[in-house]
Coordinates of C-alpha atoms in Angstrom, one line a residue:
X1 CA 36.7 84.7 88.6
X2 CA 37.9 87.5 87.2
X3 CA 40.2 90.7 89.0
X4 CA 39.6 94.3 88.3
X5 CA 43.6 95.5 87.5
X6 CA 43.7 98.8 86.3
X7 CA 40.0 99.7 85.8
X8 CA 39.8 97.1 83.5
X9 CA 38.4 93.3 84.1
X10 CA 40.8 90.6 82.8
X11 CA 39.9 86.7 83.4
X12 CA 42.5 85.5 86.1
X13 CA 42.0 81.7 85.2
X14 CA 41.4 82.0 81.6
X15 CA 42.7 84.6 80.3
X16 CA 41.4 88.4 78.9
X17 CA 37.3 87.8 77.5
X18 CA 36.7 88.3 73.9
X19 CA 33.5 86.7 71.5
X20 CA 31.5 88.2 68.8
X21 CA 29.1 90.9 69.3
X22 CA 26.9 92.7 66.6
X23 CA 24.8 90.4 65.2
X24 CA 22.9 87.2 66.4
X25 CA 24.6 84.6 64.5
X26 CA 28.2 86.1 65.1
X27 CA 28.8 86.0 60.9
X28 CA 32.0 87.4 59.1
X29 CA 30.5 90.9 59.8
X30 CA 31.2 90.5 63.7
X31 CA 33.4 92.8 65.9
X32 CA 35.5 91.6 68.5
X33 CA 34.8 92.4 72.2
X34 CA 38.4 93.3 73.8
X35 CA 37.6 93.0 77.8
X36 CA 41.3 92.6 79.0
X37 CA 43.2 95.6 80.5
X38 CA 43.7 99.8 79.1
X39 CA 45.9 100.9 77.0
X40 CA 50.0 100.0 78.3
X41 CA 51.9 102.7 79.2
X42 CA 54.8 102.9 81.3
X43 CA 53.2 104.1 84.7
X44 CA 51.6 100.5 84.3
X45 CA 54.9 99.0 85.5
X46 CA 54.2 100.6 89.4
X47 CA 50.6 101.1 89.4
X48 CA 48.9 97.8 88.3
X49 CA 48.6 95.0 89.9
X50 CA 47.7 91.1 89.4
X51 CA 48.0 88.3 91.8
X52 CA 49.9 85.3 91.0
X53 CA 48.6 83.3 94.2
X54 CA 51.7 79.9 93.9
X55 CA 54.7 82.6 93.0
X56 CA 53.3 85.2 96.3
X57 CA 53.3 82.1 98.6
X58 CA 56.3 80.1 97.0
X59 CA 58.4 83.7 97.0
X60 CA 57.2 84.0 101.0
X61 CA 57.9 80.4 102.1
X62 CA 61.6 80.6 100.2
X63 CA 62.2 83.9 102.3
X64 CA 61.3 83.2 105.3
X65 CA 63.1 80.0 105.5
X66 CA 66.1 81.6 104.2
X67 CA 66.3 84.2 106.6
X68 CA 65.3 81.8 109.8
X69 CA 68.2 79.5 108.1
X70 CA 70.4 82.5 107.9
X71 CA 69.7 82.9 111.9
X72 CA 70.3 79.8 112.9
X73 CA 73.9 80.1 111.2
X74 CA 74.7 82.9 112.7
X75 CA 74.1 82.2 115.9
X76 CA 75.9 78.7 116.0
X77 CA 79.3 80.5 114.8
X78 CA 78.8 83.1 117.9
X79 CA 78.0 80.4 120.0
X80 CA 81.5 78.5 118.4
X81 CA 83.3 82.1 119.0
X82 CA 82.3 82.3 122.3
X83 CA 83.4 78.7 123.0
X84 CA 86.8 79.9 121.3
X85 CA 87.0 82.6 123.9
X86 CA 86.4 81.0 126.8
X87 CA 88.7 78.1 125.9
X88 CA 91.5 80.5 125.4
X89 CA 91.3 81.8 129.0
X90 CA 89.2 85.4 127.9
X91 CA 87.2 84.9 131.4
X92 CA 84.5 87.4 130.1
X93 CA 83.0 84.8 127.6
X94 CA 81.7 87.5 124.6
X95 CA 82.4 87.0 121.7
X96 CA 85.7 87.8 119.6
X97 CA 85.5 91.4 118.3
X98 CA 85.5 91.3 114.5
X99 CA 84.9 87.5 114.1
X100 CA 83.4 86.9 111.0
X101 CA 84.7 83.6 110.3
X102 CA 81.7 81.2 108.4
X103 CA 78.8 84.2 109.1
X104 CA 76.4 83.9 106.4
X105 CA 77.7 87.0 103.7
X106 CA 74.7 89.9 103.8
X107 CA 75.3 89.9 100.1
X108 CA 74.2 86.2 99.4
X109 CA 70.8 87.2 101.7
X110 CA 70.7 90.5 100.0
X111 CA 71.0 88.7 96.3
X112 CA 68.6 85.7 97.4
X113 CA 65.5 88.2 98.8
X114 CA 66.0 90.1 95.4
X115 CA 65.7 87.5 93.6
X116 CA 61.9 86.7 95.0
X117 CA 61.1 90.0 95.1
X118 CA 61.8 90.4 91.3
X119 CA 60.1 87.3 90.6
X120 CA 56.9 88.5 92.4
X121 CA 57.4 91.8 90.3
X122 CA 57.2 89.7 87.1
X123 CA 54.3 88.1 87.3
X124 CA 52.3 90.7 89.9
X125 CA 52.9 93.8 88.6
X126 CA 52.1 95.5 85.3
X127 CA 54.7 93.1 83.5
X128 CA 52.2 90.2 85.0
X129 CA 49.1 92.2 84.0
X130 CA 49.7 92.3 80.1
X131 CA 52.3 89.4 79.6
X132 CA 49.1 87.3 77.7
X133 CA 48.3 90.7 76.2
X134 CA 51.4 91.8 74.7
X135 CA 54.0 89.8 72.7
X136 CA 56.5 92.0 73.8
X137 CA 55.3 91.8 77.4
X138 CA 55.9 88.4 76.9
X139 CA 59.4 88.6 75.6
X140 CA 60.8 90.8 78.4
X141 CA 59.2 88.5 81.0
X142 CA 60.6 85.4 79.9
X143 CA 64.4 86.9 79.8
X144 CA 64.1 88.1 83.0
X145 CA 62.2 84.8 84.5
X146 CA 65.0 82.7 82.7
X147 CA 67.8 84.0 83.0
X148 CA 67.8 87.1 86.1
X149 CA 65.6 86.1 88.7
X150 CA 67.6 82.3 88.6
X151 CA 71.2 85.0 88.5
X152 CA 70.0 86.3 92.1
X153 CA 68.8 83.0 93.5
X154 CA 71.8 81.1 92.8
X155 CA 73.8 83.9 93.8
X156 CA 72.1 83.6 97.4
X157 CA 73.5 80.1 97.6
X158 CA 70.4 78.5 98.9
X159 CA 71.8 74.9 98.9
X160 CA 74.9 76.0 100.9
X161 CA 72.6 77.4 103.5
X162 CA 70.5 74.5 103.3
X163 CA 73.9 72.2 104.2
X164 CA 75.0 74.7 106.7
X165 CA 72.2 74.9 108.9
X166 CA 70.6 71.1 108.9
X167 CA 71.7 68.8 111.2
X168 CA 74.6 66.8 110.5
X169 CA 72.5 63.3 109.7
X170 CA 70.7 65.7 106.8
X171 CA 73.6 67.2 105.8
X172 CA 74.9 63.8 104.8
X173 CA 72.1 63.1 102.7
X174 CA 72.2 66.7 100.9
X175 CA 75.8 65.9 100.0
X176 CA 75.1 62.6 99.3
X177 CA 72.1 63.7 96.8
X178 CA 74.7 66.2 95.2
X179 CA 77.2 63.9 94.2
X180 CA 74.8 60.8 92.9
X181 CA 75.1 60.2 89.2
X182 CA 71.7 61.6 88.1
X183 CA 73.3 65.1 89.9
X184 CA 76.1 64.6 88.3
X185 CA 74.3 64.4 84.5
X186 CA 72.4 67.2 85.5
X187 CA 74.9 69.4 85.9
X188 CA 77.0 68.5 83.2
X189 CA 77.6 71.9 81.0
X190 CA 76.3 70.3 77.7
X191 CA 73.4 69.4 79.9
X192 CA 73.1 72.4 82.1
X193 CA 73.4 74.7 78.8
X194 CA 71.0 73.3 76.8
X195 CA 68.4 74.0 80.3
X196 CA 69.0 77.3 79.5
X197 CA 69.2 77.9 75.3
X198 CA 66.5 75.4 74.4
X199 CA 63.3 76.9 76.1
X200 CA 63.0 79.9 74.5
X201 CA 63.3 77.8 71.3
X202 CA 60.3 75.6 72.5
X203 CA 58.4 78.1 73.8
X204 CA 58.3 80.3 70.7
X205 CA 58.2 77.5 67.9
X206 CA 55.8 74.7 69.9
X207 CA 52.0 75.1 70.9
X208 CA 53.8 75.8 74.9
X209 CA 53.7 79.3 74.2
X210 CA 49.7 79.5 72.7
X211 CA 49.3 77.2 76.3
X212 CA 51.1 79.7 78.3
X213 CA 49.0 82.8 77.1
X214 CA 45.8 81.2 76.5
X215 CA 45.4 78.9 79.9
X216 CA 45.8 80.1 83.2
X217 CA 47.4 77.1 84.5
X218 CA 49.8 77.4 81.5
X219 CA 50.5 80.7 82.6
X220 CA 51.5 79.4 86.1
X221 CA 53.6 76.5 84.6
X222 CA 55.7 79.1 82.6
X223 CA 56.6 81.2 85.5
X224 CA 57.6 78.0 87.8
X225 CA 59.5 76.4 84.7
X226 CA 61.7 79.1 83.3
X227 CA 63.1 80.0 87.1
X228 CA 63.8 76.5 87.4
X229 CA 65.4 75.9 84.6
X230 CA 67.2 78.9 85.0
X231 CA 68.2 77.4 88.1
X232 CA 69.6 74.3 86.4
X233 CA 71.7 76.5 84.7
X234 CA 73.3 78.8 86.9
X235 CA 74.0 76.8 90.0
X236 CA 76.3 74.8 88.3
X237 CA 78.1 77.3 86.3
X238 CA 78.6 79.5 89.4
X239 CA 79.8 76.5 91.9
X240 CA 78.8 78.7 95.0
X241 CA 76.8 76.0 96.1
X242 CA 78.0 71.9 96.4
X243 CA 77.9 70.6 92.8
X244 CA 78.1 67.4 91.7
X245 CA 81.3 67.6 89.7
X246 CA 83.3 70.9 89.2
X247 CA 84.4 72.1 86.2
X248 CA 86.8 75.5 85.0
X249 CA 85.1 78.6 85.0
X250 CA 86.1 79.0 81.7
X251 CA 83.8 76.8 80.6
X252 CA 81.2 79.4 81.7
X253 CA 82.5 82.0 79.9
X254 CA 82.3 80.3 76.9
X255 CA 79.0 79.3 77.3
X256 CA 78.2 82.7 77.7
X257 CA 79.7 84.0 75.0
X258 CA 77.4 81.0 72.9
X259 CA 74.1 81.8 74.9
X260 CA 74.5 85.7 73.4
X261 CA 74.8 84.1 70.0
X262 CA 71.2 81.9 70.5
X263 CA 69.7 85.0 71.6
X264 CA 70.9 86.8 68.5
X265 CA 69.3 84.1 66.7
X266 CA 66.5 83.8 68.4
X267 CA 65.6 87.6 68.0
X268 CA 66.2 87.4 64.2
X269 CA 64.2 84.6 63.9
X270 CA 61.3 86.4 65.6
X271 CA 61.5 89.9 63.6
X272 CA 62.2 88.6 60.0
X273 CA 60.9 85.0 60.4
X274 CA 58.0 86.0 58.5
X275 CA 55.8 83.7 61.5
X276 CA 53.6 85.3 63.5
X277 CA 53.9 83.9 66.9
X278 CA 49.9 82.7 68.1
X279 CA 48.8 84.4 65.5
X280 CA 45.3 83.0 66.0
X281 CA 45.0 83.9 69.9
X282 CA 46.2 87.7 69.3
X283 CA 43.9 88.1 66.9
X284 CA 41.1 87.0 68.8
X285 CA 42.4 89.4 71.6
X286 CA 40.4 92.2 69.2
X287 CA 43.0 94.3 71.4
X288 CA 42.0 98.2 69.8
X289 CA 44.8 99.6 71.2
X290 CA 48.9 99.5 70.9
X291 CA 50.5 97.8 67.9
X292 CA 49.6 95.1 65.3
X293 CA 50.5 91.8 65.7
X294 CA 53.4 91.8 63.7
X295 CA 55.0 94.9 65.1
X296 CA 54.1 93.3 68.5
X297 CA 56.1 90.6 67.7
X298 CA 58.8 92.6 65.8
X299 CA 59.4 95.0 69.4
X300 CA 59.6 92.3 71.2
X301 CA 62.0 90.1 69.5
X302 CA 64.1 93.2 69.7
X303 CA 63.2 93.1 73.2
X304 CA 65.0 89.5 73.8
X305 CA 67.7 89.9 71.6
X306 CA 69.1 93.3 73.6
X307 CA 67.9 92.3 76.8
X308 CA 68.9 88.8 76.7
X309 CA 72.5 90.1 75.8
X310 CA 72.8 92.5 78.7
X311 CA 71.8 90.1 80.9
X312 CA 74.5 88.4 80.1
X313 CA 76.6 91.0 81.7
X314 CA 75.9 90.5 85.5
X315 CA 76.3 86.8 85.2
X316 CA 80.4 87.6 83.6
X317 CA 80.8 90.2 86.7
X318 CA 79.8 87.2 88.8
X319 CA 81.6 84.8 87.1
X320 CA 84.8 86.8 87.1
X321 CA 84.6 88.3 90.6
X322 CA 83.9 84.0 91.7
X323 CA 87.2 83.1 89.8
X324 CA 89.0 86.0 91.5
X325 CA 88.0 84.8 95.2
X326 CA 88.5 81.1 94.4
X327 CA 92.1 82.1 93.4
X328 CA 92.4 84.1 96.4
X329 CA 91.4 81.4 98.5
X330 CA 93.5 78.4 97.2
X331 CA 96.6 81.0 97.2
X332 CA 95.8 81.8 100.8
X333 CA 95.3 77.6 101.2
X334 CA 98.8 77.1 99.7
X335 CA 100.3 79.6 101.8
X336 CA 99.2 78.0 104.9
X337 CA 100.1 74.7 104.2
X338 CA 104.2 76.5 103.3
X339 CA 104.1 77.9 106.6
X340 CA 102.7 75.1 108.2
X341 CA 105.9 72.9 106.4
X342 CA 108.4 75.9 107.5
X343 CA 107.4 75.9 111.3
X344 CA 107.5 72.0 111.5
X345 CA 111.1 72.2 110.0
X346 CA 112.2 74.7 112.2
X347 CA 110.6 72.9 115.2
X348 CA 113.0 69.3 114.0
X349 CA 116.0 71.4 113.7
X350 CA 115.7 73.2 117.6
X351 CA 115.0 69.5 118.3
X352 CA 118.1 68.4 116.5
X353 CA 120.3 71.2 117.9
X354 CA 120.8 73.0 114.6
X355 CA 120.6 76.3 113.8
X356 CA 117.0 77.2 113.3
X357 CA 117.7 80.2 110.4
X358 CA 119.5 77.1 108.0
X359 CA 116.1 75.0 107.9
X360 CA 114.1 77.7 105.3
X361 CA 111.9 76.0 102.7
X362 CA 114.7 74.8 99.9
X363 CA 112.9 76.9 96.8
X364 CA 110.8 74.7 94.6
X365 CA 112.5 75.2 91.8
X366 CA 115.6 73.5 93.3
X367 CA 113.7 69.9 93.5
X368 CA 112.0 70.5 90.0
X369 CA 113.4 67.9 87.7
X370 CA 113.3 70.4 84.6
X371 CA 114.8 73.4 85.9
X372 CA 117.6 71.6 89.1
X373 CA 119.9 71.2 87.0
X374 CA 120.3 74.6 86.2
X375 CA 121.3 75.5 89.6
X376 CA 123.5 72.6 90.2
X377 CA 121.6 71.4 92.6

């Protein structure tokens, strides 16, 4: 079965259509029939278009649950606000102006749907069309698969909303799941971190990557794994969502910083390995257009060492901007639980008869046992 993209016929199961033609017997003297898709160019990005039938209806499924799970959360916090009302005496029942508190964030929705729509664009649109044309197709796709569309997924907290809007017998056995021991190992970082560096190092240097360009279902299998490995990765490091075990986000930054220098040599490997990459399956391509092999593979080595790098960059935003909050939050935590301390104080000493301005907090550096007796206390 093959689909017309770009005026051009390439085989949807098995890949672009090339044999001998010229002569009978197909001898040393043949020339290779290239039936796989026009020259690239850049316009190819917007106007062509391939269908990747498991990603269109996986990417569908995914939204549509997330934005009927999103519903369902929202409306059982305004049903709890206007409970809160009407228990306080508000007589008209509606809900609290302004109340916000556990609404599902438009930005984890916004991140999430992105997320599916820019794996759909990588394997439906022109980046789909030449990615088993093109080594440096190829390249780009698998740094944006691996490491970007998992970014925006995670950063949609899928699991969270999962937890939030099940019923409190599933619930149970979600958190239950997260913190089993085989959860646990998976999220490790030494575990979690190798999900993410060690693909691209098996893709490139076993026969996967002459699989993934060469069979259709090997196609498929590429663009499921590297998302979910990504996955593995980045839900984890991030800790939006219940993990297992949490660990300092430090530890992501580091990893980070160790994932730009795989990527580095990754790309250097590819551009002055002196191996070409499926050498055999390219040249059968008999592709007449765009560059050689080896400047195929030189561009797009290039293409994963930059790309992979920059990458990198939304993930530290995230990163730093999840450290921030978390601060903010156990600093707002603390705070409650000093005032909470003060006001039952104050409430003992109008009990007692004392004077209610003498029973203040006593500072904490007056009962630690380093620094009291500075202060003769």
């Amino acid at each position: 079965m093959n689909a017309v993209v770009g005026g051009a016929a390439v085989g949807s199961v098995g890949g672009p259509m090339v044999g001998p033609v010229g002569g009978p017997t197909g001898g040393p003297a043949s020339v290779l029939a290239y039936s796989g898709p026009p020259p690239w160019r850049w316009s190819d990005l917007a106007t062509s278009w391939t269908a990747e039938p498991l990603v269109l209806v996986l990417s569908v499924l995914l939204g549509v649950w997330y934005l009927a799970a999103v519903r369902r959360v929202n409306r059982a916090v305004g049903e709890r606000a206007v409970g809160d009302r009407a228990a306080a005496g508000a007589g008209d029942g509606r809900p609290v102006a302004g109340h916000r508190g556990g609404r599902w964030q438009p930005t984890r929705t916004a991140a999430f749907l992105g997320g599916l729509l820019l794996w759909v664009w990588c394997t439906c649109s022109g980046l789909g069309v030449y990615d088993r044309i093109l080594f440096t197709d190829r390249a780009v796709q698998v740094v944006l698969l691996l490491m970007v569309v998992p970014l925006l997924l995670a950063l949609g907290a899928p699991v969270s909303l999962l937890v939030e809007a099940a019923p409190a017998a599933r619930r149970e056995r979600v958190l239950r799941a997260l913190r089993s021991r085989p959860s646990k190992v998976l999220m490790f970082p030494a575990v979690s971190t190798a999900l993410l560096m060690a693909p691209p190092w098996l893709l490139y240097f076993t026969p996967w990557y002459e699989w993934s360009v060469s069979s259709g279902i090997g196609n498929v299998v590429l663009h499921l794994a590297l998302v979910l490995l990504g996955l593995a990765y980045f839900w984890p490091r991030l800790q939006l969502d219940p993990v297992g075990h949490e660990y300092p986000h430090l530890v992501g930054l580091f990893i980070t910083f160790a994932e730009v220098i795989f990527d580095a040599g990754l790309g250097i490997v590819l551009i002055y390995g002196g191996h070409l990459v499926a050498e055999h399956y390219y040249l059968a391509l008999g592709r007449p257009w765009g560059p050689s092999p080896a400047q195929d593979q030189t561009w797009g080595g290039n293409a994963f060492w930059v790309l992979g790098d920059l990458v990198g960059l939304p993930f530290l935003a995230a990163l730093v901007r999840r450290m921030v909050v978390q601060g903010r939050e156990e600093t707002e935590a603390v705070d409650a639980e000093l005032d909470a301390r003060y006001a039952a104080a104050a409430a003992r000493a109008r009990a007692a008869g004392g004077p209610e301005e003498e029973t203040g907090m006593r500072p904490w550096w007056l009962d630690d046992p380093n620094l009291k007796h500075r202060y003769g206390a």
